[in-house]
Short mmCIF file of N, CA and C in Angstrom, two decimals:
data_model
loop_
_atom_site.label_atom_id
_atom_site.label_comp_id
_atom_site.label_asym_id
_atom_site.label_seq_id
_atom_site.Cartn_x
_atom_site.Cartn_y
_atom_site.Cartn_z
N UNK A 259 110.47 100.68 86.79
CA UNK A 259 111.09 99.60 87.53
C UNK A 259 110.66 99.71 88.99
N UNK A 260 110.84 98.75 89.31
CA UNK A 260 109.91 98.49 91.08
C UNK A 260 110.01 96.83 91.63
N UNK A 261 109.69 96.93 92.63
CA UNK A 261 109.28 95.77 93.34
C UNK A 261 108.19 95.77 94.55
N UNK A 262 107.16 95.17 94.60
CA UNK A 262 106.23 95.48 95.53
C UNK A 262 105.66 94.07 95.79
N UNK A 263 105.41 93.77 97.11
CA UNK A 263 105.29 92.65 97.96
C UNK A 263 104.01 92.99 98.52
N UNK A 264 102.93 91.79 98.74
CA UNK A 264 101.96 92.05 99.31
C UNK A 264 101.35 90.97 100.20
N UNK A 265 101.42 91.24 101.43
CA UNK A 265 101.42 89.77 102.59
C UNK A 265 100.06 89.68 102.32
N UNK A 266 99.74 88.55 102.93
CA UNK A 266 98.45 87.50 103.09
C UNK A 266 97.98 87.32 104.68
N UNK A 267 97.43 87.94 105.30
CA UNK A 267 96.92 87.38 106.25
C UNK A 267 96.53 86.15 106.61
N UNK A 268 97.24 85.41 107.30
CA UNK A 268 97.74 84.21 107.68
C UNK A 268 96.52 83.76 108.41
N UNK A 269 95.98 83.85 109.51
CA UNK A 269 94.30 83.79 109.49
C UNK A 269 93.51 83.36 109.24
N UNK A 270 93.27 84.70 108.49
CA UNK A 270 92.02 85.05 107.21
C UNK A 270 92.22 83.83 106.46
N UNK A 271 93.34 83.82 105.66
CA UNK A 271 93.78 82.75 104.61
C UNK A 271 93.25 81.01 104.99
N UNK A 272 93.80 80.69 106.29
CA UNK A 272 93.59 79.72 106.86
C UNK A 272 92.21 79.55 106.58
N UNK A 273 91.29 80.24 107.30
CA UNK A 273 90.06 80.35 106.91
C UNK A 273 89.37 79.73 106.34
N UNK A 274 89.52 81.15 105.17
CA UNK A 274 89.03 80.64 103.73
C UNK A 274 89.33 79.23 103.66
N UNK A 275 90.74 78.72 103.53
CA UNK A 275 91.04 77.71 102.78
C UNK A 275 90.35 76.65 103.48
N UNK A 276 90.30 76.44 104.55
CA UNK A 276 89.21 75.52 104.87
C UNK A 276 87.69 74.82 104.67
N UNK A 277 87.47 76.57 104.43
CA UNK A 277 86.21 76.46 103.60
C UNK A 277 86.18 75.82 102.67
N UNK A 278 87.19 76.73 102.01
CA UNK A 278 87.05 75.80 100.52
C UNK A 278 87.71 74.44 100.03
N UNK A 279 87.75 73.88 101.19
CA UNK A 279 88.41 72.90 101.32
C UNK A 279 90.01 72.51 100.84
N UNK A 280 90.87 73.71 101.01
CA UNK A 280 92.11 73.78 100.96
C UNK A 280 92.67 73.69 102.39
N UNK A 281 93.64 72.15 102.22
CA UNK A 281 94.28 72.33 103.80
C UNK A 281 94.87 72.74 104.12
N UNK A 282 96.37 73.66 103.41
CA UNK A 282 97.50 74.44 103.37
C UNK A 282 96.73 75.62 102.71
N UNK A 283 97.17 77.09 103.43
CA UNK A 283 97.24 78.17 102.90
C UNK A 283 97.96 78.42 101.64
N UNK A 284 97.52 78.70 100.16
CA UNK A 284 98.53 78.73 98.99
C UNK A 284 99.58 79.30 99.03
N UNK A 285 99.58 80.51 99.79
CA UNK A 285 100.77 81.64 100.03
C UNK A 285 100.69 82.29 101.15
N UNK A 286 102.05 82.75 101.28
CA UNK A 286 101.87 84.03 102.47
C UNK A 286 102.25 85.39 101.83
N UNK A 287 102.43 85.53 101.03
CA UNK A 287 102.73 86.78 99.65
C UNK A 287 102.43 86.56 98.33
N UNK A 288 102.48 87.98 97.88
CA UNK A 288 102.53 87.81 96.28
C UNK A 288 103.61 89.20 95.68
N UNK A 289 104.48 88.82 94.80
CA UNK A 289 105.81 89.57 94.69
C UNK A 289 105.30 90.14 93.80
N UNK A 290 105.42 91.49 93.09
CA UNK A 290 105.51 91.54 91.62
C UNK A 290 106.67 92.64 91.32
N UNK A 291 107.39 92.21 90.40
CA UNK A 291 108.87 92.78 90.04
C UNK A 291 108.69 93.75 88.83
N UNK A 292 108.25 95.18 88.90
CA UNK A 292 108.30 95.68 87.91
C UNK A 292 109.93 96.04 86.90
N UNK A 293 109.49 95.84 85.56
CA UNK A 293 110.85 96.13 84.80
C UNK A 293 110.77 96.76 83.47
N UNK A 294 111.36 97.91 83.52
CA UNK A 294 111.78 98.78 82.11
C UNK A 294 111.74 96.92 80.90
N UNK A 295 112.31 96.47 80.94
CA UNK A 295 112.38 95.36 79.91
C UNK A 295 113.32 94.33 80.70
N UNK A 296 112.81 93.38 80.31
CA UNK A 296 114.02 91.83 80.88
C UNK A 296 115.27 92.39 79.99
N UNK A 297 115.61 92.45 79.34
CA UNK A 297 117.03 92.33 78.30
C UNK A 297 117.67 93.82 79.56
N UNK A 298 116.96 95.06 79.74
CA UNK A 298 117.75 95.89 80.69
C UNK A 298 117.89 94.97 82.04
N UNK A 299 116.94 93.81 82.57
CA UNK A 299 116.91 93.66 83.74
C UNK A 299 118.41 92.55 83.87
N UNK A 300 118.56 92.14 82.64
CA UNK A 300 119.45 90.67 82.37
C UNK A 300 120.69 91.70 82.69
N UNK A 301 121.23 92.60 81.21
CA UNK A 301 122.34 93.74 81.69
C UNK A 301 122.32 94.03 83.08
N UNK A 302 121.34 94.37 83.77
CA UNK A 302 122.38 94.79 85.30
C UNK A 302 122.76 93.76 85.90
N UNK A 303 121.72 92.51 85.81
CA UNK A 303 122.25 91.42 86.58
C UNK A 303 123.75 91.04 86.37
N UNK A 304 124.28 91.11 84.98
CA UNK A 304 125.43 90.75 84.37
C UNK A 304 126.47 91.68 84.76
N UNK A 305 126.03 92.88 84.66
CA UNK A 305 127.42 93.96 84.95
C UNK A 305 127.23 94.27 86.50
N UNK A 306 126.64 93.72 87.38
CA UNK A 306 126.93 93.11 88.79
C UNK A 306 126.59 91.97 89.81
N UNK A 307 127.54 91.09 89.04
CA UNK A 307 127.32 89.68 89.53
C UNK A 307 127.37 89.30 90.91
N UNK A 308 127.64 90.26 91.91
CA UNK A 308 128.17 90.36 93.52
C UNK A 308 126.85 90.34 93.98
N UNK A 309 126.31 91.73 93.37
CA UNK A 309 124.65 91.80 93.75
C UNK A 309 123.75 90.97 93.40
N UNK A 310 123.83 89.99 92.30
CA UNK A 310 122.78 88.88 92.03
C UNK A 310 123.24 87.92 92.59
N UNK A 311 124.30 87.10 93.01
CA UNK A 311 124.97 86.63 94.06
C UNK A 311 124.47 86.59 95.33
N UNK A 312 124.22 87.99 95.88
CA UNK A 312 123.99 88.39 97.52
C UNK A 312 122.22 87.97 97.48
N UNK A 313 121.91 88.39 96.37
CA UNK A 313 119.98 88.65 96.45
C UNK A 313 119.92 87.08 96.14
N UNK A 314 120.50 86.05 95.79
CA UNK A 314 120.73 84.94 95.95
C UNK A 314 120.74 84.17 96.84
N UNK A 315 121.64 84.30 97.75
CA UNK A 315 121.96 84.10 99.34
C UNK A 315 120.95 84.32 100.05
N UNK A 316 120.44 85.54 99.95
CA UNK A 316 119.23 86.29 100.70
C UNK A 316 117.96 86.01 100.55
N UNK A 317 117.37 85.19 99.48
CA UNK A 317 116.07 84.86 98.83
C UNK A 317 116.26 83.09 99.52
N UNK A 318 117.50 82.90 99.27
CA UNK A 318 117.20 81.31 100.19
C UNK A 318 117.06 81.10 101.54
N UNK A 319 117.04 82.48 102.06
CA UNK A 319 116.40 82.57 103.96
C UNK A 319 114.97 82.52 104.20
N UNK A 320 114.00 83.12 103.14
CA UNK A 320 113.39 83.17 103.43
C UNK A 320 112.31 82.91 101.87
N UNK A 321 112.58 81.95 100.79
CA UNK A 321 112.02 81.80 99.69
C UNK A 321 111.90 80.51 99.89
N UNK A 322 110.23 79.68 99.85
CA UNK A 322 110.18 78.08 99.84
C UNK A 322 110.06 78.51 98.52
N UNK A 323 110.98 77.35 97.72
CA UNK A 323 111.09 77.60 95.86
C UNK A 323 110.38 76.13 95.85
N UNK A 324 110.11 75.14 96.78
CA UNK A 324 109.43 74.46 96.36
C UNK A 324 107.84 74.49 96.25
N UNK A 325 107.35 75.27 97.00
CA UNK A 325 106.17 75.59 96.94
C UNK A 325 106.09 77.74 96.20
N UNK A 326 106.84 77.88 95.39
CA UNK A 326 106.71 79.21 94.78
C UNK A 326 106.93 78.78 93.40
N UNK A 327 106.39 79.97 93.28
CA UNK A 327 105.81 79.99 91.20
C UNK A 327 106.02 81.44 90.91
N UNK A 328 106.29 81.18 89.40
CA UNK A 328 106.05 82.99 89.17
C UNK A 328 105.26 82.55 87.48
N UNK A 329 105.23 83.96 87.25
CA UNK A 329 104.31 83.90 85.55
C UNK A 329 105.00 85.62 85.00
N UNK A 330 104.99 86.22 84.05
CA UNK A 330 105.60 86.94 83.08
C UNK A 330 103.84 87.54 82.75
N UNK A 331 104.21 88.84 82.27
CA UNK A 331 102.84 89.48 82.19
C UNK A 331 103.85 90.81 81.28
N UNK A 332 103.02 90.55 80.42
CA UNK A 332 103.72 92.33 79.80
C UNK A 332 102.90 93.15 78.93
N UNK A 333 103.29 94.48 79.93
CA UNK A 333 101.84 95.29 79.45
C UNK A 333 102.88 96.40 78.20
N UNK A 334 101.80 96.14 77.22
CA UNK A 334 101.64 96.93 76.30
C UNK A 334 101.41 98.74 76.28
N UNK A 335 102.23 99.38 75.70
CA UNK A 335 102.15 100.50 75.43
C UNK A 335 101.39 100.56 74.22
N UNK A 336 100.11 101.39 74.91
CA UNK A 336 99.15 102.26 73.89
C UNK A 336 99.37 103.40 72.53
#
């Protein structure tokens, strides 16, 4: 389990995207939420609703959800 955030040089990004003829930078991060399993990640959310609540509150200061996306990736044990 984890969480790790990785900024975008704002810049650089600009940049590029010009080049490539993008007028808005796509992002200024990229999140990725590691998890033992969703069904453990669902249980904690549930047996503390205060804390998914607060990280709630707190993600709408600084989360554009209109311009954010996510995708599901699950790696296999060998």
């Amino acid at each position: 389990d984890g969480y790790v955030q990785f900024h975008v040089d704002p810049v650089l990004s600009t940049t590029l995207g010009r080049r490539a003829e993008l007028h808005d930078p796509p992002f200024d991060s990229v999140s990725e939420l590691h998890l033992r399993s969703v069904a453990h990640f669902v249980e904690g959310i549930a047996s503390h609703p205060e804390v998914s609540a607060g990280a709630q509150a707190d993600e709408e200061l600084f989360v554009d959800r209109p311009r954010s996306f996510g995708f599901v990736n699950r790696i296999l044990a060998e």
